[in-house]
Short mmCIF file of C-alpha atoms in Angstrom, two decimals:
data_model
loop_
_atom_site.label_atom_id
_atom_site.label_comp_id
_atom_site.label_asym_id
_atom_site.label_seq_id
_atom_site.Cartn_x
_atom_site.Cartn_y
_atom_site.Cartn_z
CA UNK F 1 -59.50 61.71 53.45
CA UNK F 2 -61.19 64.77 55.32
CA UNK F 3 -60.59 68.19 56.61
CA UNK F 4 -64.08 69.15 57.08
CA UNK F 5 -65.41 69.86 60.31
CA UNK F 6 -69.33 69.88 59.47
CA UNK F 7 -71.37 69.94 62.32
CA UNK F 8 -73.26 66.53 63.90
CA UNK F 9 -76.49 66.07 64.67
CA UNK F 10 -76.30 61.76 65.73
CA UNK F 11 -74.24 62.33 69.46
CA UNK F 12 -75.97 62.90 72.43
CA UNK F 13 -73.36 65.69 73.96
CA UNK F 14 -73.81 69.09 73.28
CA UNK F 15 -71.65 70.38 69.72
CA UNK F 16 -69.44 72.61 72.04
CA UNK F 17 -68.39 69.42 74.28
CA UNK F 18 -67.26 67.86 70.78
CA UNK F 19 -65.18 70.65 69.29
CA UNK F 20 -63.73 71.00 72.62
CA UNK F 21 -62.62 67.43 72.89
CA UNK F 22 -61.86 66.73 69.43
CA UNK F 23 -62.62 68.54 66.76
CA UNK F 24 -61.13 72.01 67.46
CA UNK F 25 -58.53 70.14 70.35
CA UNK F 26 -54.84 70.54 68.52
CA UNK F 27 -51.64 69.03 69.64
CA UNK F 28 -49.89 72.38 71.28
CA UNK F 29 -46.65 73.26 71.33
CA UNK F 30 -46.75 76.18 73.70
CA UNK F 31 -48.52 77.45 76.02
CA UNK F 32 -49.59 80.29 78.00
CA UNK F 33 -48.28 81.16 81.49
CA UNK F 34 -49.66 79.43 84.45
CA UNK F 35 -49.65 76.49 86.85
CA UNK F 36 -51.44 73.33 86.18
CA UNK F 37 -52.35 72.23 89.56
CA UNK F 38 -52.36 68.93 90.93
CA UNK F 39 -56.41 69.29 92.04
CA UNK F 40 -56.87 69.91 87.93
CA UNK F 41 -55.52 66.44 87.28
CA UNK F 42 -56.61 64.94 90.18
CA UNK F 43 -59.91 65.84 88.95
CA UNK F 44 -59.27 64.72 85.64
CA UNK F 45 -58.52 61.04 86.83
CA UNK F 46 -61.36 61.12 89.35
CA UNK F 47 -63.02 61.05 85.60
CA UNK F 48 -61.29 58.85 83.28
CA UNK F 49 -60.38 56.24 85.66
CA UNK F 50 -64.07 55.19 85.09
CA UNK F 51 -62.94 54.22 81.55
CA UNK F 52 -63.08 50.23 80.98
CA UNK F 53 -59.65 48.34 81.03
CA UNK F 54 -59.43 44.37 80.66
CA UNK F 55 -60.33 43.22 83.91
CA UNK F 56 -60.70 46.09 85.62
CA UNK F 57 -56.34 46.17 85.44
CA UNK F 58 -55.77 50.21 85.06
CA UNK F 59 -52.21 49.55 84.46
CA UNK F 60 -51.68 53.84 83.56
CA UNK F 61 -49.60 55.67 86.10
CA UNK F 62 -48.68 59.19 85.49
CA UNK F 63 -45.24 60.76 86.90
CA UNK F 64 -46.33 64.95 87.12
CA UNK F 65 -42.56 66.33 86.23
CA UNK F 66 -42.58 69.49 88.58
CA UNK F 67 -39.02 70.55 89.66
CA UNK F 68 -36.51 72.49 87.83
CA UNK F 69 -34.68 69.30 88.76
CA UNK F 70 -37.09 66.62 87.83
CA UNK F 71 -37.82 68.92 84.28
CA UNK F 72 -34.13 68.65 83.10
CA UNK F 73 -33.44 64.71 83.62
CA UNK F 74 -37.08 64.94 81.99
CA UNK F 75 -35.46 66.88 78.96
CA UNK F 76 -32.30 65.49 78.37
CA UNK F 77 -34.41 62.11 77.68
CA UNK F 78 -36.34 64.04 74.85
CA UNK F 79 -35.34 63.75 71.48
CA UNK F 80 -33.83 67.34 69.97
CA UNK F 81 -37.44 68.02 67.82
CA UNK F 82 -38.99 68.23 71.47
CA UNK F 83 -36.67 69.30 73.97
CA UNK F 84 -37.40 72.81 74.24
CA UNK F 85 -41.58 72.79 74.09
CA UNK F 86 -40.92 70.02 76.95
CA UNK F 87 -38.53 72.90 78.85
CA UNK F 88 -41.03 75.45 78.70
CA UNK F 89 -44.51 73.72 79.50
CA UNK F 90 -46.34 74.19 82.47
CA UNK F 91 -46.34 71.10 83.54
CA UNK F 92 -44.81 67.29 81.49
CA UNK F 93 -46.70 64.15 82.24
CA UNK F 94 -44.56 60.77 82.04
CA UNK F 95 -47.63 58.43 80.45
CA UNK F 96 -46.38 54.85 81.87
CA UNK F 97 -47.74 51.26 82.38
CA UNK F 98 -47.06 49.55 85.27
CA UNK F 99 -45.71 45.88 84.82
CA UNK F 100 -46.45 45.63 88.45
CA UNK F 101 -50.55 46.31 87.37
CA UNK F 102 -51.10 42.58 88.55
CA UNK F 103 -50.42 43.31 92.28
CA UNK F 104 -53.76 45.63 92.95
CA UNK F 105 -56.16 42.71 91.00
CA UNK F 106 -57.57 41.27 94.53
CA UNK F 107 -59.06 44.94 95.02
CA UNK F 108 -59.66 45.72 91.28
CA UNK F 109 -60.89 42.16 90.36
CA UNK F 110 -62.41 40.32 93.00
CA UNK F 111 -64.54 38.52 90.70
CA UNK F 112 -61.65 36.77 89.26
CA UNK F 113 -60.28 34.51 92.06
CA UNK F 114 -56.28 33.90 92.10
CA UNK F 115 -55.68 36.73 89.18
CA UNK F 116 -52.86 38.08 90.87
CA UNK F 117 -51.12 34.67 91.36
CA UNK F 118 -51.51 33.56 87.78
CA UNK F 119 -50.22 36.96 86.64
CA UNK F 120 -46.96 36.97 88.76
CA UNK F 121 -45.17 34.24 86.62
CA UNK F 122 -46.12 36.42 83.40
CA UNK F 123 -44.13 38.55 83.10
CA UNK F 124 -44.23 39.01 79.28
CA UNK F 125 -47.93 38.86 79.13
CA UNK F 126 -47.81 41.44 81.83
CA UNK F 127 -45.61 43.61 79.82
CA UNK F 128 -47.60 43.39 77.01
CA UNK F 129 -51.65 43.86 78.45
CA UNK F 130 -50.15 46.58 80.80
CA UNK F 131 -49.18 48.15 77.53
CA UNK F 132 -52.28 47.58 75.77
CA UNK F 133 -54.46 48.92 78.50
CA UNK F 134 -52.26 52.04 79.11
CA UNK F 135 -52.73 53.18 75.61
CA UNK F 136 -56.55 52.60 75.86
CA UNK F 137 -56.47 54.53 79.20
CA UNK F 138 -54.06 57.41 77.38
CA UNK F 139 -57.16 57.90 75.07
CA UNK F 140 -58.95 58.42 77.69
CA UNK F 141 -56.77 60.38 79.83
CA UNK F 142 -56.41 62.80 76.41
CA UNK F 143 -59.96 63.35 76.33
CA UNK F 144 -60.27 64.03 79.80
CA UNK F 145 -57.69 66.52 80.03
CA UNK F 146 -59.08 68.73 77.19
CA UNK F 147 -62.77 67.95 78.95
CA UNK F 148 -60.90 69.95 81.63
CA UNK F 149 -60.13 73.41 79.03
CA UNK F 150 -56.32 72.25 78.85
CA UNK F 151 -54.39 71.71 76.04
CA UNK F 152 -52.23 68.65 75.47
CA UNK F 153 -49.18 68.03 73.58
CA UNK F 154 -48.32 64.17 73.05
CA UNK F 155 -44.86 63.20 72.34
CA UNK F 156 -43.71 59.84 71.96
CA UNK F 157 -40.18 61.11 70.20
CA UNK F 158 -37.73 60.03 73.56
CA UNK F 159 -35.36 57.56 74.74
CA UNK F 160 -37.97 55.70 76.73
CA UNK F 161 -35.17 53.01 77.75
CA UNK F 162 -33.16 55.90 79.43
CA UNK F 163 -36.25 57.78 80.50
CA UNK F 164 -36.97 54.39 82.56
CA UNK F 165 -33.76 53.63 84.15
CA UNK F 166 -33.63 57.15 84.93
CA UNK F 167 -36.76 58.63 86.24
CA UNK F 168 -39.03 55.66 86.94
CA UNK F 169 -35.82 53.15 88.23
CA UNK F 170 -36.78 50.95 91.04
CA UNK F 171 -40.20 50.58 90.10
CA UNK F 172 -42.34 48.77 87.51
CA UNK F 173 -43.64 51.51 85.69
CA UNK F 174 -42.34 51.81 81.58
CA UNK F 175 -43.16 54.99 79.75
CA UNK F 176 -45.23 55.41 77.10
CA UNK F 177 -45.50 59.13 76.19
CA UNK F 178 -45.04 62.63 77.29
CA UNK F 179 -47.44 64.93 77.27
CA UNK F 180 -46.78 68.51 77.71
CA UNK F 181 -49.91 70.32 79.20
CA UNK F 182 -51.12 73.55 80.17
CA UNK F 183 -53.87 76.23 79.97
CA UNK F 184 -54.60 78.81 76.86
CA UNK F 185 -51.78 78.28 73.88
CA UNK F 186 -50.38 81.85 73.03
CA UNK F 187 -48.72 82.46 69.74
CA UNK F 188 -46.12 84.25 71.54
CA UNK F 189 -42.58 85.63 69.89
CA UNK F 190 -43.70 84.11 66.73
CA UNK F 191 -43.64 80.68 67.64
CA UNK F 192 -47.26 78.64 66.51
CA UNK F 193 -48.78 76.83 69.65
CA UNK F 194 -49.65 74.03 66.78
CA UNK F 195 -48.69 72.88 63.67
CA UNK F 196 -51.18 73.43 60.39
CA UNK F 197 -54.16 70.70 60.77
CA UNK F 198 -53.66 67.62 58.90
CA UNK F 199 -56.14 65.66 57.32
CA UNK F 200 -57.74 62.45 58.84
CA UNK F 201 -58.58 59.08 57.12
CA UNK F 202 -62.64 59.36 56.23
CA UNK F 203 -65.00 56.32 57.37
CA UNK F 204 -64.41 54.27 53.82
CA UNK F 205 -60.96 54.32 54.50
CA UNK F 206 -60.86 52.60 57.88
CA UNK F 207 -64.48 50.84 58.04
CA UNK F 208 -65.12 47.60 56.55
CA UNK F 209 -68.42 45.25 56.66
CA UNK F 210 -69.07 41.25 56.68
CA UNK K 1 -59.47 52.83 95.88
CA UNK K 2 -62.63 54.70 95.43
CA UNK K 3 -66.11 54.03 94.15
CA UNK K 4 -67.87 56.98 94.73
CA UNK K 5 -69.29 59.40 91.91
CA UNK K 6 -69.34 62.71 93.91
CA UNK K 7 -69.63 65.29 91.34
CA UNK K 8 -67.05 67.28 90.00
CA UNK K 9 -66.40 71.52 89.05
CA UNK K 10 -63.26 71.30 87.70
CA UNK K 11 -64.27 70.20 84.11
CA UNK K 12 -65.39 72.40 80.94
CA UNK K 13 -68.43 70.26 79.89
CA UNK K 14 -71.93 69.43 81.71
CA UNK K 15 -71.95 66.60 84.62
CA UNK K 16 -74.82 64.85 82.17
CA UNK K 17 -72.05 64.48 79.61
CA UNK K 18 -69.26 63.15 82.14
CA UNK K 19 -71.91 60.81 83.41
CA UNK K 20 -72.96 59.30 80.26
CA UNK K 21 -68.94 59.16 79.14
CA UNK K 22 -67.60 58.03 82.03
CA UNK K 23 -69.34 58.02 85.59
CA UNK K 24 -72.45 56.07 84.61
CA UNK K 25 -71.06 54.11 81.46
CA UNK K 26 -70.70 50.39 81.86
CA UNK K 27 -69.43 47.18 80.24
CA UNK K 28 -72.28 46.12 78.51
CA UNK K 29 -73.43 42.58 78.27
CA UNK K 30 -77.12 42.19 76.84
CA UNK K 31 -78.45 45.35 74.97
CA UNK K 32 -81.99 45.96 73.37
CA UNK K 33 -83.30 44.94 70.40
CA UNK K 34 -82.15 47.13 67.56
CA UNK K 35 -79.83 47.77 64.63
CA UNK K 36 -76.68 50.44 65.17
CA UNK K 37 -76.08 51.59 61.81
CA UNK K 38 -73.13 52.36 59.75
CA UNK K 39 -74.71 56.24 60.00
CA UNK K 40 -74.36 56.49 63.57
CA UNK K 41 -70.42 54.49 63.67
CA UNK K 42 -69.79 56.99 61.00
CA UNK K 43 -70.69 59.98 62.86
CA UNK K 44 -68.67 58.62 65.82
CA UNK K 45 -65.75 57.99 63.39
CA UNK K 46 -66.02 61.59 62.20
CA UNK K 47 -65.48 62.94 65.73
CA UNK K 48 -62.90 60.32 67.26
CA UNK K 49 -60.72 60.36 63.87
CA UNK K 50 -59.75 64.27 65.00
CA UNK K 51 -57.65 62.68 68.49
CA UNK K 52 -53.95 62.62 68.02
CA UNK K 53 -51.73 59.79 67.10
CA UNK K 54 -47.97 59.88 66.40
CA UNK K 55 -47.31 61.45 63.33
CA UNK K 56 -51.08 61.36 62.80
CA UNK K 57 -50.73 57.75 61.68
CA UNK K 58 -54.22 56.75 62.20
CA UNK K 59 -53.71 53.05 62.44
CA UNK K 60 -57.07 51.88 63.61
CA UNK K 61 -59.32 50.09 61.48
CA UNK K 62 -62.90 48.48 62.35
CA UNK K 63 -64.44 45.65 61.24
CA UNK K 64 -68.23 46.02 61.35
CA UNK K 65 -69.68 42.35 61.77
CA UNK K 66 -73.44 42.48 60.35
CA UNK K 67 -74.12 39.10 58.55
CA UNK K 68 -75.11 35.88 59.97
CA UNK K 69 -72.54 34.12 58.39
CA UNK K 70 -70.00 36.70 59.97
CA UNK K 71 -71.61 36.66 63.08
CA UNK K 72 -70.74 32.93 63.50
CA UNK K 73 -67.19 33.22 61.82
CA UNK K 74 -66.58 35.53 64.70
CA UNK K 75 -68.16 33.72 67.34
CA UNK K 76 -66.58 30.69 66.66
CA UNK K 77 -62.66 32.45 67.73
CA UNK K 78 -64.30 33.84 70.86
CA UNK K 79 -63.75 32.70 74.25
CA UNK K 80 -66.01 30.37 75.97
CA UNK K 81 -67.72 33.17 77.96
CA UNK K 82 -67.76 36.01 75.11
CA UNK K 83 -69.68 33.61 73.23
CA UNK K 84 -73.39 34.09 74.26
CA UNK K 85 -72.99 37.63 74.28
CA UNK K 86 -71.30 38.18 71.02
CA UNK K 87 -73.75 36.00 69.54
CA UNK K 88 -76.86 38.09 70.40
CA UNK K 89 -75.60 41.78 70.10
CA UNK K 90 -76.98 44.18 67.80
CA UNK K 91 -73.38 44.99 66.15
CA UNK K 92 -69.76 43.36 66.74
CA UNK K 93 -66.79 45.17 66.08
CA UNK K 94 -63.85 44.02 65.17
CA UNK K 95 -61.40 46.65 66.50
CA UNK K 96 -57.50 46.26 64.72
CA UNK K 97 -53.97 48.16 63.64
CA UNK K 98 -53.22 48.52 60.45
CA UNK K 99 -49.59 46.71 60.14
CA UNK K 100 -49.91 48.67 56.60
CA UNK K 101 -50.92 51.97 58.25
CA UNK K 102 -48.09 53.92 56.59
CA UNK K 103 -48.61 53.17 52.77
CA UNK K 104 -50.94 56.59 54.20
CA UNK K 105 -48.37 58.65 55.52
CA UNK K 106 -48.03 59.93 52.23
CA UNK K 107 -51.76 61.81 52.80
CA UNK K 108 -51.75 61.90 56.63
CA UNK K 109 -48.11 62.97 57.28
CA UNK K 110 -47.19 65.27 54.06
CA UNK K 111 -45.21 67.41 57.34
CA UNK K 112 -42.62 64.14 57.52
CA UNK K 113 -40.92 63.41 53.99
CA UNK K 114 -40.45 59.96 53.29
CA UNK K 115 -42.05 58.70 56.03
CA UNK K 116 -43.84 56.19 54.16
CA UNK K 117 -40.07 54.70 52.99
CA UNK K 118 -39.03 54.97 56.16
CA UNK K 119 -41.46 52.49 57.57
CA UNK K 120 -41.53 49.99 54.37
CA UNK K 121 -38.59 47.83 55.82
CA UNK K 122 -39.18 47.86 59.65
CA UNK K 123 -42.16 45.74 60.15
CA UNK K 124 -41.32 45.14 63.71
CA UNK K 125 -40.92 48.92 64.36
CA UNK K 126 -44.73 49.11 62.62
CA UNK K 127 -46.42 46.40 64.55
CA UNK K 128 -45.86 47.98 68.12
CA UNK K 129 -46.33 51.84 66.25
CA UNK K 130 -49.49 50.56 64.60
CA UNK K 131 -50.40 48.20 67.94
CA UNK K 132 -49.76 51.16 70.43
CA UNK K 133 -51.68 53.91 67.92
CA UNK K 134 -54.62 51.95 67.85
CA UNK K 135 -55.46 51.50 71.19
CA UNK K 136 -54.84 54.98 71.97
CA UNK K 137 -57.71 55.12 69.16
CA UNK K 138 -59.68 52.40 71.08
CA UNK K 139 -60.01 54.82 74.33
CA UNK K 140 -61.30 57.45 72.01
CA UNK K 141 -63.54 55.29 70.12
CA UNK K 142 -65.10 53.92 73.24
CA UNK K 143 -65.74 57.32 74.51
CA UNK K 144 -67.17 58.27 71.05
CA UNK K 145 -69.64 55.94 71.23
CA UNK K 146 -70.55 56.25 74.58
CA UNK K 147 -71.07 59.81 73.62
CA UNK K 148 -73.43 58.78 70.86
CA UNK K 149 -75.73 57.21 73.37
CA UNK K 150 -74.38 53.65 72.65
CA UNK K 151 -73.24 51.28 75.13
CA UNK K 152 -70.47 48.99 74.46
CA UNK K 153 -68.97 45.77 75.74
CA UNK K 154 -65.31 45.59 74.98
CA UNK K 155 -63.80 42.38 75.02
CA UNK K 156 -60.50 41.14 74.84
CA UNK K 157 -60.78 37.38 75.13
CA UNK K 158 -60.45 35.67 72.07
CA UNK K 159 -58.45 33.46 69.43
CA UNK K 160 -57.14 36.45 67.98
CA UNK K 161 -54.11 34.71 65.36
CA UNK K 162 -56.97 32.77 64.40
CA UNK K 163 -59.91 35.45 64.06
CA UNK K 164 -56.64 37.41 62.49
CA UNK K 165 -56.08 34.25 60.06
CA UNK K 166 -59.98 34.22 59.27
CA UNK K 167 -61.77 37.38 59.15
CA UNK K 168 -58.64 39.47 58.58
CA UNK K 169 -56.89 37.00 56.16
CA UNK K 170 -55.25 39.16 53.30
CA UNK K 171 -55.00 42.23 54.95
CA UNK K 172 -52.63 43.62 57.04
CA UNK K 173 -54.68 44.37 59.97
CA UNK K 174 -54.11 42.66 63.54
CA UNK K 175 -57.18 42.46 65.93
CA UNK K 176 -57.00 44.13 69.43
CA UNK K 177 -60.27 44.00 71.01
CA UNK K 178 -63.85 42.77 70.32
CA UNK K 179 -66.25 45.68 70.72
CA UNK K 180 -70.46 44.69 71.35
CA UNK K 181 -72.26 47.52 70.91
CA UNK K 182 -75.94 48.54 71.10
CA UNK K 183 -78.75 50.83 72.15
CA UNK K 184 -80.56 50.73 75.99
CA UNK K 185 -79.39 47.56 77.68
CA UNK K 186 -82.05 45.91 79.15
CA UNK K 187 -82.03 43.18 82.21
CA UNK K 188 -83.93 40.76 80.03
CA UNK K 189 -84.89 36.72 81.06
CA UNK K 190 -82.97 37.39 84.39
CA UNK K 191 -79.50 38.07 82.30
CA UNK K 192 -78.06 41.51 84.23
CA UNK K 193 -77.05 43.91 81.38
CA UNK K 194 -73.87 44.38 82.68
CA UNK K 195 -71.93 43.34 86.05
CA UNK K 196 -71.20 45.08 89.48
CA UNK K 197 -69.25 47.78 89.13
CA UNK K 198 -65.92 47.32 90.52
CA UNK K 199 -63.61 50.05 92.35
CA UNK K 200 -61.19 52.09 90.83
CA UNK K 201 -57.51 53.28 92.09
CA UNK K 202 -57.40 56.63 93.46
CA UNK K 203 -54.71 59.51 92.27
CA UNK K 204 -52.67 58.75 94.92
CA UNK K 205 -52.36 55.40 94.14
CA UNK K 206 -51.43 55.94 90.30
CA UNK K 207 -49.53 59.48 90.37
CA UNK K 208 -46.01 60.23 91.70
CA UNK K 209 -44.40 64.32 91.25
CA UNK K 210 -41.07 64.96 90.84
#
């Protein structure tokens, strides 16, 4: 295991791009004043959307939790450890698959004849490679967002169930994860905008060879 | 739906980078000659390692398939048309979740007591944690490599109880995706190196606000 951050010389992107992204990126707790604006994630997608899902299915949909309204059905769905980071962020993203993903495959897939037919009467196959692919795409959505200077906060700690029948009822869409976002974390009246850095598993640990 | 590239100002990082990431990155079918070596997957491990995971769990492992012998083992559990491809490219990958990721937690998680206990009896609760986890690794990974200057062709169609039963037997990790990966594709014997590149969904189609 590994908390070194010695610099790479093997990637083709420049050593800033990488500590921005990853290595100096920290899950943040709070953040500074300030609007994140729908262009800012609307260029953000216009990015990441690019990313490769199984057949082309880009099940992710994002709900953008604006309203004083819309923020506390958001919050009273959060489990106590994150309810009041999610009150005070600029802006919550619900992180959801769509088990309705299936329905956009004659524009997203024309190569593959008749896949929205033979998806239709699937629906636990649906549930499950919308689910899939939305993670993949939440990687890249992640990376994309701190590619963008803001900082992310991930939370899966929420009654997703409740979230569901609440905020996304009458569609197909099933959360994944909330991220809190916004610009410039401030340690402001004492409160750390991340927890201490925790190690990470090295390659031995996680890479094996046949 | 959109497939134009026009370029973007909102992001932190050059448009070369966003271009080789995302923009001009393909699925990757036939690759040049050429080994990828466990240096460069272990520099792209050292950055991707760094994105966040719940409770920085870390679940993804990677099976590096170098050997002949391997090579066919893997082969054989592919799907017809993975076959050919899988056969003749540089390095397969064998991307999985640990079921066992939390006999770590210990190291990884020191911030949640007893974690590790906590997961030992829920195995259910750890397959979709560890299944979830590590394809919200995957989208990093891909990106990691892609920023490495590799190209990849991930690839979910295949046998994967039995590649799970064969190349995984004894361990607890549970294949997700097949990842080919190599240097400069090149449109060799008439073979295209990857397909047409299909459309994407726009924002509007994928974002709501509340």
């Amino acid at each position: 295991m590994s908390t070194d951050t010695a610099p790479l010389t093997d990637l083709r992107v420049p050593q800033e791009v990488v500590d921005l992204v990853f290595r100096d990126a920290r899950t943040v707790n709070t953040f500074a004043e300030g609007e994140v604006t729908d262009e800012q994630v609307r260029a953000v997608w216009d990015v990441v959307r690019w990313g490769p899902t199984a057949m082309n299915s880009l099940p992710l949909r994002l709900l953008l939790v604006r309203s004083p309204e819309g923020r506390e059905r958001l919050v009273a769905h959060m489990n106590e450890g994150n309810k009041a980071k999610t009150q005070r962020a600029p802006l919550s993203v619900v992180v959801a698959a769509d088990l309705d993903f299936h329905e956009q495959l004659h524009r997203l897939a024309p190569h593959v004849p008749g896949a929205r037919d033979n998806f239709a009467g699937v629906a636990d196959v649906r549930a499950r490679w919308s689910r899939d692919n939305a993670f993949l795409q939440a990687g890249y959505l992640i990376v994309g967002l701190r590619a963008a200077g803001l900082h992310v906060g991930p939370m899966t700690g929420f009654d997703a169930p409740g979230l569901d029948a609440d905020l996304l009822a009458g569609s197909g869409w099933r959360s994944l994860m909330v991220l809190n976002v916004g610009t410039m974390p401030a340690d402001a009246d004492g409160t750390p905008a991340s927890h201490p850095r925790q190690g990470r598993l090295d390659f031995e640990d996680v890479a094996r060879t046949i």
